[in-house]
Amino acid sequence: MSWDQEYSAKLMDADAAVRGIESGNRIVVGQAISQPPALMHALARRAEAGEIDQVRVYYYHSEHHMRESILRYELMGRILPHCMFWQAGERELEKRGLADGGRKVVFYVPNSFSQATRFLTDEVNVDTLLITVSPMDKDGYFTFGTNNDYSSTVARHVKRLLVEVNPAMPRVFGRSQLHVSEVHAIVENHVPLLEHKPRTVVPEELVIAKHIAGLVPDHACLQFGVGGLPNAVCDALRERKHLGVHTEVLTPGIAKLIRSGAVSNRYKALNTGKSVFTFALGDREMYDFLNENIGLESHPVDYVNDPAVIAQNDNVVSVNSTIEMDLTGACNSEHVNGHQFTATGGQLDFVRGAYASRGGKSILAFQSSCKSGTISKIVPRLSGPVTTPRTDVHYVVTENGFANLKGMSSTERAMALIGLAAPQFRAELTREAHERFLI
């Protein structure tokens, strides 16, 4: 049987593809852009008809198609969302459940992103994966496109691998190939990929970006998160020489930095000459940039985010953000007002990997206040869990400057962080520091 014949034999509509999913199954859905609309809507129809119940769904970062299908509130109970990275959809489900007599409908799974593949395959023992892939080539290979992350590893451990082929999904190099012989069912769906347009950069972020750029030397190997600040930092680095990229997420800002000529990846010890990522989040222009770009490689998250792998490149500079930081340097990057708001994600992976790199710098950058300057993001005590321990924090950057906390005493840390806080909060923070015998 040729690969085209095998493809045709496995091709079916979405309703037929999900027919084998049973009550009590544990399934994984791809992250963000790779979430397959046709397959998810077909699964939602089965739940709506009462054909399945108590189906656990594990996933990172829900997007529009998922929220409009298997995450609809009326399906909760039949579908049990187990989310590893909270977004607006999960916050809304939690809010509706609380209003509905305190009903628990969505479940957070604490994790570091680098460990997600292991616990999904070893501890959770998931049995089905739903994922969007790029079209098959003449040799029978799809690619995972924008989302290698946990999907490429989970795909080799499940009993049912259901793929949705979308011509809009870019074809990506690296360890991103998936052969038709590994797939159990194929669905075709021609829809535009969801896009994340870069948001407008605010003035404080431009100041922070300038501080960060001053910490980034030529030949540095970069990791950035998402948002306006990382894009501003990328803009500030266009005159650097021979930068490298080893990042969890590839964004429009990083793509523009690569196109500017500042990135060569020449001095990377691993994947020399290649910009490495595990998932991509951006707009159509960026997805076109990814397509068959030999200078880019996508790899599984348990490789890209492994601190031991990150540390093998020299001069790694990792830039992430946080919701609040206490006066000793501990960070809460996931809780707001007593509720899960986002998640740990890959922050701790790169904080540790960057510092372990020879010449590396781990940077946590954020605006010193929020809500029009009424709330300080540097606080006496965290209001949520510790995402990054104080023992791991290296550089801290706000619009008011930066500090290297490594080697500082608790007193020195408190004084440095008070100096990075918004001026209107410094007196109160100083008083709190005295009460806690930090200074």
CSV table of C-alpha atoms in Angstrom, one decimal:
chain,number,residue,atom,x,y,z
A,1,MET,CA,0.0,0.0,0.0
A,2,SER,CA,1.4,3.4,-1.0
A,3,TRP,CA,1.4,6.3,1.5
A,4,ASP,CA,-1.4,8.0,-0.5
A,5,GLN,CA,-3.4,4.8,-0.3
A,6,GLU,CA,-2.9,4.6,3.4
A,7,TYR,CA,-3.9,8.2,3.8
A,8,SER,CA,-7.1,7.6,1.8
A,9,ALA,CA,-7.9,4.5,3.9
A,10,LYS,CA,-7.6,6.5,7.1
A,11,LEU,CA,-9.5,9.6,5.9
A,12,MET,CA,-13.0,10.0,7.4
A,13,ASP,CA,-15.3,12.7,8.7
A,14,ALA,CA,-14.8,14.1,12.2
A,15,ASP,CA,-17.8,12.3,13.7
A,16,ALA,CA,-16.4,8.9,12.6
A,17,ALA,CA,-13.0,9.8,13.9
A,18,VAL,CA,-14.1,10.4,17.5
A,19,ARG,CA,-16.5,7.5,17.6
A,20,GLY,CA,-14.0,5.3,19.4
A,21,ILE,CA,-13.7,7.7,22.4
A,22,GLU,CA,-15.6,6.3,25.4
A,23,SER,CA,-16.8,7.5,28.8
A,24,GLY,CA,-14.0,7.7,31.2
A,25,ASN,CA,-11.3,8.1,28.6
A,26,ARG,CA,-8.3,10.4,29.2
A,27,ILE,CA,-7.6,12.5,26.1
A,28,VAL,CA,-5.1,15.2,25.2
A,29,VAL,CA,-5.8,18.1,22.9
A,30,GLY,CA,-3.1,20.1,21.3
A,31,GLN,CA,-2.1,23.6,22.5
A,32,ALA,CA,-3.4,26.9,21.2
A,33,ILE,CA,-3.1,27.1,17.4
A,34,SER,CA,-2.9,23.3,17.0
A,35,GLN,CA,-6.3,22.7,18.6
A,36,PRO,CA,-8.4,20.9,15.9
A,37,PRO,CA,-11.8,22.6,15.4
A,38,ALA,CA,-13.6,19.8,13.5
A,39,LEU,CA,-12.5,17.1,15.9
A,40,MET,CA,-13.4,19.1,19.0
A,41,HIS,CA,-16.8,20.0,17.7
A,42,ALA,CA,-17.5,16.4,16.9
A,43,LEU,CA,-16.5,15.4,20.4
A,44,ALA,CA,-18.8,18.1,21.8
A,45,ARG,CA,-21.7,16.7,19.7
A,46,ARG,CA,-21.2,13.3,21.3
A,47,ALA,CA,-21.1,14.8,24.8
A,48,GLU,CA,-24.2,16.9,24.0
A,49,ALA,CA,-26.0,13.8,22.9
A,50,GLY,CA,-25.2,12.0,26.1
A,51,GLU,CA,-23.0,9.4,24.4
A,52,ILE,CA,-20.0,10.0,26.6
A,53,ASP,CA,-19.5,11.1,30.2
A,54,GLN,CA,-16.6,11.8,32.5
A,55,VAL,CA,-14.1,12.3,29.7
A,56,ARG,CA,-11.0,13.9,31.0
A,57,VAL,CA,-9.4,16.4,28.6
A,58,TYR,CA,-5.8,17.5,29.3
A,59,TYR,CA,-4.4,20.5,27.5
A,60,TYR,CA,-2.4,23.8,27.6
A,61,HIS,CA,-3.8,27.2,26.6
A,62,SER,CA,-7.3,27.0,25.2
A,63,GLU,CA,-8.3,29.1,22.3
A,64,HIS,CA,-11.5,30.1,20.6
A,65,HIS,CA,-12.4,26.8,18.9
A,66,MET,CA,-11.9,24.9,22.1
A,67,ARG,CA,-14.0,27.3,24.1
A,68,GLU,CA,-16.8,27.1,21.6
A,69,SER,CA,-16.9,23.3,21.5
A,70,ILE,CA,-15.8,21.0,24.3
A,71,LEU,CA,-15.4,23.8,26.9
A,72,ARG,CA,-19.0,25.0,26.7
A,73,TYR,CA,-20.4,25.2,30.2
A,74,GLU,CA,-23.4,23.0,29.5
A,75,LEU,CA,-21.0,20.1,28.7
A,76,MET,CA,-19.1,20.3,32.0
A,77,GLY,CA,-19.3,17.0,33.9
A,78,ARG,CA,-19.5,15.0,30.7
A,79,ILE,CA,-16.3,16.8,29.8
A,80,LEU,CA,-13.8,17.3,32.6
A,81,PRO,CA,-11.2,19.9,31.6
A,82,HIS,CA,-7.8,19.4,33.2
A,83,CYS,CA,-5.9,22.5,32.2
A,84,MET,CA,-2.2,22.9,32.5
A,85,PHE,CA,-2.1,26.6,31.6
A,86,TRP,CA,-5.1,28.8,32.6
A,87,GLN,CA,-6.5,31.3,30.2
A,88,ALA,CA,-9.7,33.5,29.9
A,89,GLY,CA,-11.8,30.4,29.1
A,90,GLU,CA,-10.9,28.6,32.3
A,91,ARG,CA,-11.4,31.7,34.3
A,92,GLU,CA,-14.9,32.1,32.9
A,93,LEU,CA,-15.7,28.5,33.6
A,94,GLU,CA,-14.6,28.8,37.2
A,95,LYS,CA,-16.6,32.0,37.6
A,96,ARG,CA,-19.8,30.4,36.2
A,97,GLY,CA,-19.3,27.3,38.4
A,98,LEU,CA,-18.9,29.5,41.5
A,99,ALA,CA,-22.1,31.3,40.6
A,100,ASP,CA,-23.8,28.0,40.0
A,101,GLY,CA,-23.7,26.9,43.7
A,102,GLY,CA,-20.0,26.5,43.9
A,103,ARG,CA,-19.8,23.8,41.3
A,104,LYS,CA,-16.3,22.7,40.4
A,105,VAL,CA,-16.1,22.3,36.6
A,106,VAL,CA,-12.5,22.9,35.6
A,107,PHE,CA,-9.4,21.6,37.1
A,108,TYR,CA,-5.9,23.0,37.2
A,109,VAL,CA,-2.9,20.7,36.9
A,110,PRO,CA,0.2,22.2,38.5
A,111,ASN,CA,3.3,21.6,36.3
A,112,SER,CA,6.5,22.9,34.8
A,113,PHE,CA,6.2,22.8,31.0
A,114,SER,CA,9.4,20.7,30.6
A,115,GLN,CA,7.7,17.9,32.7
A,116,ALA,CA,4.3,17.9,30.9
A,117,THR,CA,5.1,15.1,28.5
A,118,ARG,CA,6.4,12.8,31.2
A,119,PHE,CA,3.4,13.0,33.5
A,120,LEU,CA,0.9,12.8,30.7
A,121,THR,CA,2.5,9.5,29.5
A,122,ASP,CA,3.7,8.0,32.7
A,123,GLU,CA,1.3,9.2,35.4
A,124,VAL,CA,-1.9,10.1,33.6
A,125,ASN,CA,-1.7,7.4,31.0
A,126,VAL,CA,-3.7,9.3,28.3
A,127,ASP,CA,-5.2,7.2,25.6
A,128,THR,CA,-6.1,9.7,22.8
A,129,LEU,CA,-4.6,12.7,21.1
A,130,LEU,CA,-6.4,15.3,19.0
A,131,ILE,CA,-4.1,17.6,17.0
A,132,THR,CA,-3.9,19.7,13.9
A,133,VAL,CA,-1.0,18.9,11.5
A,134,SER,CA,0.3,20.3,8.2
A,135,PRO,CA,-0.5,18.4,5.0
A,136,MET,CA,1.3,15.1,4.2
A,137,ASP,CA,4.3,15.2,1.8
A,138,LYS,CA,5.2,12.6,-0.9
A,139,ASP,CA,7.0,10.5,1.7
A,140,GLY,CA,4.1,10.2,4.0
A,141,TYR,CA,5.1,12.8,6.6
A,142,PHE,CA,2.9,15.4,8.2
A,143,THR,CA,4.5,17.9,10.6
A,144,PHE,CA,3.3,19.3,13.9
A,145,GLY,CA,3.6,22.8,12.5
A,146,THR,CA,3.2,25.5,15.1
A,147,ASN,CA,3.0,23.1,18.1
A,148,ASN,CA,5.6,20.4,18.8
A,149,ASP,CA,5.5,21.0,22.6
A,150,TYR,CA,3.9,17.9,24.3
A,151,SER,CA,2.1,16.7,21.3
A,152,SER,CA,5.0,15.0,19.4
A,153,THR,CA,5.9,12.9,22.4
A,154,VAL,CA,2.3,12.1,23.5
A,155,ALA,CA,1.5,11.1,19.9
A,156,ARG,CA,3.8,8.1,20.3
A,157,HIS,CA,2.2,6.9,23.5
A,158,VAL,CA,-1.5,7.0,22.8
A,159,LYS,CA,-3.8,4.2,21.5
A,160,ARG,CA,-5.7,6.7,19.3
A,161,LEU,CA,-4.0,9.4,17.3
A,162,LEU,CA,-6.6,11.6,15.5
A,163,VAL,CA,-5.2,14.3,13.2
A,164,GLU,CA,-6.9,17.2,11.5
A,165,VAL,CA,-5.0,18.2,8.3
A,166,ASN,CA,-5.1,21.9,7.7
A,167,PRO,CA,-3.4,23.4,4.6
A,168,ALA,CA,-2.9,26.6,6.5
A,169,MET,CA,-0.7,24.9,9.1
A,170,PRO,CA,3.0,25.6,8.2
A,171,ARG,CA,5.4,22.8,7.5
A,172,VAL,CA,8.2,23.0,10.1
A,173,PHE,CA,11.6,21.3,10.3
A,174,GLY,CA,13.3,19.8,13.3
A,175,ARG,CA,11.8,16.8,15.3
A,176,SER,CA,8.4,17.7,14.0
A,177,GLN,CA,7.6,14.9,11.6
A,178,LEU,CA,4.7,12.5,12.0
A,179,HIS,CA,4.3,9.6,9.6
A,180,VAL,CA,0.9,8.5,8.2
A,181,SER,CA,1.6,5.0,9.4
A,182,GLU,CA,1.5,6.3,13.1
A,183,VAL,CA,-1.9,7.9,12.6
A,184,HIS,CA,-5.3,6.1,13.4
A,185,ALA,CA,-7.7,8.6,11.8
A,186,ILE,CA,-7.4,11.6,9.4
A,187,VAL,CA,-9.8,14.5,9.1
A,188,GLU,CA,-9.4,17.3,6.6
A,189,ASN,CA,-10.4,20.9,7.5
A,190,HIS,CA,-9.6,24.0,5.6
A,191,VAL,CA,-9.9,26.9,8.0
A,192,PRO,CA,-7.6,29.9,8.8
A,193,LEU,CA,-5.3,29.5,11.7
A,194,LEU,CA,-6.1,31.6,14.8
A,195,GLU,CA,-3.9,34.7,15.0
A,196,HIS,CA,-2.4,36.6,18.0
A,197,LYS,CA,-1.7,40.1,16.9
A,198,PRO,CA,1.1,41.8,18.8
A,199,ARG,CA,-0.3,44.3,21.3
A,200,THR,CA,0.7,47.9,21.5
A,201,VAL,CA,3.8,48.6,23.7
A,202,VAL,CA,3.3,51.0,26.5
A,203,PRO,CA,5.9,53.7,27.4
A,204,GLU,CA,7.0,51.9,30.6
A,205,GLU,CA,7.7,48.8,28.6
A,206,LEU,CA,10.0,50.7,26.2
A,207,VAL,CA,12.0,51.9,29.3
A,208,ILE,CA,12.2,48.3,30.6
A,209,ALA,CA,13.2,47.0,27.2
A,210,LYS,CA,16.1,49.5,27.1
A,211,HIS,CA,17.3,48.3,30.5
A,212,ILE,CA,17.1,44.6,29.3
A,213,ALA,CA,18.9,45.3,26.0
A,214,GLY,CA,21.8,46.7,28.0
A,215,LEU,CA,22.2,43.3,29.7
A,216,VAL,CA,22.3,41.4,26.4
A,217,PRO,CA,25.7,41.0,24.8
A,218,ASP,CA,26.6,40.0,21.2
A,219,HIS,CA,26.5,36.2,20.8
A,220,ALA,CA,23.8,35.8,23.5
A,221,CYS,CA,21.3,32.9,23.2
A,222,LEU,CA,17.8,34.3,23.7
A,223,GLN,CA,14.5,33.1,25.3
A,224,PHE,CA,11.5,35.5,25.5
A,225,GLY,CA,7.9,35.0,26.5
A,226,VAL,CA,4.8,36.6,24.8
A,227,GLY,CA,3.5,40.2,25.0
A,228,GLY,CA,4.4,43.7,24.3
A,229,LEU,CA,7.6,43.8,26.4
A,230,PRO,CA,9.4,40.9,24.7
A,231,ASN,CA,8.5,42.5,21.3
A,232,ALA,CA,10.0,45.8,22.5
A,233,VAL,CA,13.2,44.0,23.6
A,234,CYS,CA,13.5,42.3,20.2
A,235,ASP,CA,13.2,45.7,18.5
A,236,ALA,CA,16.0,47.0,20.8
A,237,LEU,CA,18.4,44.2,19.9
A,238,ARG,CA,18.5,44.6,16.1
A,239,GLU,CA,22.0,46.0,16.1
A,240,ARG,CA,23.4,43.0,18.1
A,241,LYS,CA,25.6,40.5,16.3
A,242,HIS,CA,25.4,36.7,16.0
A,243,LEU,CA,22.6,36.2,18.5
A,244,GLY,CA,21.1,32.8,19.0
A,245,VAL,CA,17.5,31.6,19.7
A,246,HIS,CA,16.5,28.7,21.9
A,247,THR,CA,13.1,29.7,23.1
A,248,GLU,CA,9.9,28.0,24.3
A,249,VAL,CA,7.7,30.2,22.1
A,250,LEU,CA,8.4,31.8,18.8
A,251,THR,CA,6.7,35.1,18.4
A,252,PRO,CA,6.4,37.8,15.7
A,253,GLY,CA,9.0,39.8,17.7
A,254,ILE,CA,11.6,37.0,17.5
A,255,ALA,CA,10.7,36.4,13.8
A,256,LYS,CA,11.4,40.1,13.0
A,257,LEU,CA,14.7,39.9,15.0
A,258,ILE,CA,15.8,36.9,12.9
A,259,ARG,CA,14.8,38.7,9.7
A,260,SER,CA,16.8,41.8,10.8
A,261,GLY,CA,20.1,39.8,10.5
A,262,ALA,CA,20.9,40.0,14.2
A,263,VAL,CA,20.5,36.3,14.6
A,264,SER,CA,22.9,33.8,13.2
A,265,ASN,CA,22.9,31.0,15.8
A,266,ARG,CA,26.6,30.6,15.0
A,267,TYR,CA,27.8,30.5,18.6
A,268,LYS,CA,25.3,28.0,19.9
A,269,ALA,CA,26.7,24.7,21.2
A,270,LEU,CA,23.4,22.9,20.5
A,271,ASN,CA,21.5,23.1,17.2
A,272,THR,CA,24.2,25.4,15.8
A,273,GLY,CA,22.9,27.6,13.0
A,274,LYS,CA,19.2,27.0,13.9
A,275,SER,CA,16.7,29.0,15.8
A,276,VAL,CA,15.0,26.5,18.2
A,277,PHE,CA,11.4,26.6,19.6
A,278,THR,CA,8.7,24.3,20.9
A,279,PHE,CA,5.6,26.2,19.9
A,280,ALA,CA,4.7,29.3,18.0
A,281,LEU,CA,2.1,32.0,18.6
A,282,GLY,CA,1.5,34.9,16.2
A,283,ASP,CA,-0.1,36.1,13.1
A,284,ARG,CA,-0.4,34.9,9.5
A,285,GLU,CA,2.8,36.7,8.5
A,286,MET,CA,4.7,34.8,11.1
A,287,TYR,CA,3.2,31.4,10.2
A,288,ASP,CA,4.3,32.1,6.6
A,289,PHE,CA,7.8,32.8,7.9
A,290,LEU,CA,7.8,29.4,9.7
A,291,ASN,CA,6.7,27.5,6.6
A,292,GLU,CA,9.6,25.4,5.2
A,293,ASN,CA,12.1,27.7,6.8
A,294,ILE,CA,15.3,25.7,7.0
A,295,GLY,CA,16.8,28.1,9.6
A,296,LEU,CA,14.1,27.1,12.2
A,297,GLU,CA,13.7,23.9,14.1
A,298,SER,CA,10.9,22.8,16.3
A,299,HIS,CA,11.6,20.2,19.1
A,300,PRO,CA,9.6,18.6,21.9
A,301,VAL,CA,9.2,20.6,25.1
A,302,ASP,CA,11.0,18.1,27.2
A,303,TYR,CA,14.1,18.9,25.2
A,304,VAL,CA,13.7,22.7,24.6
A,305,ASN,CA,12.7,23.5,28.2
A,306,ASP,CA,15.0,21.0,29.9
A,307,PRO,CA,17.2,23.2,32.1
A,308,ALA,CA,20.2,20.9,31.5
A,309,VAL,CA,19.7,21.3,27.7
A,310,ILE,CA,19.3,25.1,28.0
A,311,ALA,CA,22.5,25.4,30.0
A,312,GLN,CA,24.6,23.8,27.3
A,313,ASN,CA,24.5,27.0,25.3
A,314,ASP,CA,26.6,29.8,26.6
A,315,ASN,CA,25.4,33.3,27.4
A,316,VAL,CA,21.7,32.3,27.6
A,317,VAL,CA,19.5,35.4,28.4
A,318,SER,CA,16.0,34.4,29.5
A,319,VAL,CA,13.4,37.2,29.8
A,320,ASN,CA,10.1,36.4,31.6
A,321,SER,CA,7.6,38.4,33.6
A,322,THR,CA,5.7,37.9,36.9
A,323,ILE,CA,2.5,39.1,38.6
A,324,GLU,CA,4.1,40.1,41.8
A,325,MET,CA,7.4,39.8,43.7
A,326,ASP,CA,7.9,39.9,47.4
A,327,LEU,CA,10.7,41.8,49.2
A,328,THR,CA,13.0,38.8,49.2
A,329,GLY,CA,12.6,38.1,45.5
A,330,ALA,CA,10.1,35.3,45.5
A,331,CYS,CA,7.6,35.4,42.6
A,332,ASN,CA,3.9,34.7,42.1
A,333,SER,CA,3.4,34.5,38.3
A,334,GLU,CA,0.1,32.7,38.2
A,335,HIS,CA,-2.5,33.8,40.9
A,336,VAL,CA,-4.7,36.9,41.1
A,337,ASN,CA,-7.2,37.6,43.8
A,338,GLY,CA,-7.0,34.1,45.2
A,339,HIS,CA,-7.7,32.4,41.9
A,340,GLN,CA,-5.6,30.7,39.3
A,341,PHE,CA,-4.9,33.2,36.5
A,342,THR,CA,-2.2,31.7,34.3
A,343,ALA,CA,0.3,29.0,35.2
A,344,THR,CA,4.0,28.2,35.8
A,345,GLY,CA,4.5,27.3,32.2
A,346,GLY,CA,8.2,27.3,31.3
A,347,GLN,CA,9.2,30.1,33.5
A,348,LEU,CA,11.1,28.1,36.1
A,349,ASP,CA,12.6,25.9,33.4
A,350,PHE,CA,14.3,28.9,31.8
A,351,VAL,CA,15.1,30.7,35.0
A,352,ARG,CA,17.2,27.7,36.1
A,353,GLY,CA,18.6,26.9,32.7
A,354,ALA,CA,19.7,30.4,31.9
A,355,TYR,CA,21.5,30.8,35.3
A,356,ALA,CA,23.2,27.4,34.8
A,357,SER,CA,24.5,28.6,31.4
A,358,ARG,CA,28.1,29.9,31.3
A,359,GLY,CA,27.7,33.7,31.3
A,360,GLY,CA,23.9,33.3,31.4
A,361,LYS,CA,21.4,35.8,32.8
A,362,SER,CA,17.9,35.0,34.0
A,363,ILE,CA,15.8,38.2,33.9
A,364,LEU,CA,12.3,38.8,35.5
A,365,ALA,CA,10.9,42.0,34.1
A,366,PHE,CA,7.6,43.8,34.9
A,367,GLN,CA,6.1,47.2,35.4
A,368,SER,CA,6.4,48.2,39.0
A,369,SER,CA,2.7,48.9,39.4
A,370,CYS,CA,-0.7,48.2,37.7
A,371,LYS,CA,-4.2,49.5,37.7
A,372,SER,CA,-3.1,53.1,36.8
A,373,GLY,CA,-0.5,53.1,39.5
A,374,THR,CA,-2.8,52.1,42.4
A,375,ILE,CA,-1.3,48.6,43.0
A,376,SER,CA,2.3,47.8,43.6
A,377,LYS,CA,3.7,44.7,42.0
A,378,ILE,CA,6.5,44.6,44.5
A,379,VAL,CA,4.8,43.5,47.8
A,380,PRO,CA,5.7,42.6,51.4
A,381,ARG,CA,4.2,39.1,51.0
A,382,LEU,CA,2.9,37.2,48.0
A,383,SER,CA,-0.8,36.7,47.6
A,384,GLY,CA,-0.5,33.4,45.8
A,385,PRO,CA,1.8,30.4,45.4
A,386,VAL,CA,5.5,30.7,44.7
A,387,THR,CA,6.2,30.2,41.0
A,388,THR,CA,9.9,31.0,41.0
A,389,PRO,CA,11.6,30.7,44.4
A,390,ARG,CA,13.7,33.6,45.7
A,391,THR,CA,16.7,31.3,45.6
A,392,ASP,CA,16.4,31.1,41.8
A,393,VAL,CA,15.8,34.8,40.9
A,394,HIS,CA,18.8,36.5,39.2
A,395,TYR,CA,18.1,39.9,37.5
A,396,VAL,CA,15.0,41.9,38.3
A,397,VAL,CA,14.0,44.8,35.9
A,398,THR,CA,11.3,47.4,36.2
A,399,GLU,CA,11.0,50.8,34.5
A,400,ASN,CA,12.9,52.2,37.6
A,401,GLY,CA,16.1,50.2,36.9
A,402,PHE,CA,17.5,46.7,37.5
A,403,ALA,CA,19.2,44.7,40.2
A,404,ASN,CA,21.1,41.4,40.3
A,405,LEU,CA,19.8,39.6,43.4
A,406,LYS,CA,22.3,36.8,43.4
A,407,GLY,CA,24.7,37.0,46.3
A,408,MET,CA,22.6,39.7,48.1
A,409,SER,CA,21.5,39.3,51.7
A,410,SER,CA,17.8,39.5,52.5
A,411,THR,CA,18.4,43.1,53.7
A,412,GLU,CA,20.2,44.0,50.4
A,413,ARG,CA,17.4,42.4,48.4
A,414,ALA,CA,14.7,44.3,50.2
A,415,MET,CA,16.5,47.6,49.7
A,416,ALA,CA,17.2,46.9,46.1
A,417,LEU,CA,13.6,45.9,45.4
A,418,ILE,CA,12.2,48.9,47.2
A,419,GLY,CA,14.3,51.0,44.9
A,420,LEU,CA,12.7,49.2,41.9
A,421,ALA,CA,9.2,49.8,43.2
A,422,ALA,CA,7.0,52.7,42.1
A,423,PRO,CA,7.9,55.8,44.1
A,424,GLN,CA,4.4,56.1,45.7
A,425,PHE,CA,4.8,52.7,47.4
A,426,ARG,CA,8.4,52.9,48.7
A,427,ALA,CA,7.6,54.4,52.1
A,428,GLU,CA,5.0,51.7,52.9
A,429,LEU,CA,7.3,48.9,51.6
A,430,THR,CA,10.1,50.3,53.8
A,431,ARG,CA,7.8,50.2,56.8
A,432,GLU,CA,6.8,46.6,56.0
A,433,ALA,CA,10.4,45.6,55.6
A,434,HIS,CA,11.2,47.0,59.0
A,435,GLU,CA,8.3,45.1,60.5
A,436,ARG,CA,9.5,41.9,59.0
A,437,PHE,CA,13.1,42.6,60.2
A,438,LEU,CA,14.4,42.6,56.7
A,439,ILE,CA,16.0,46.0,57.2
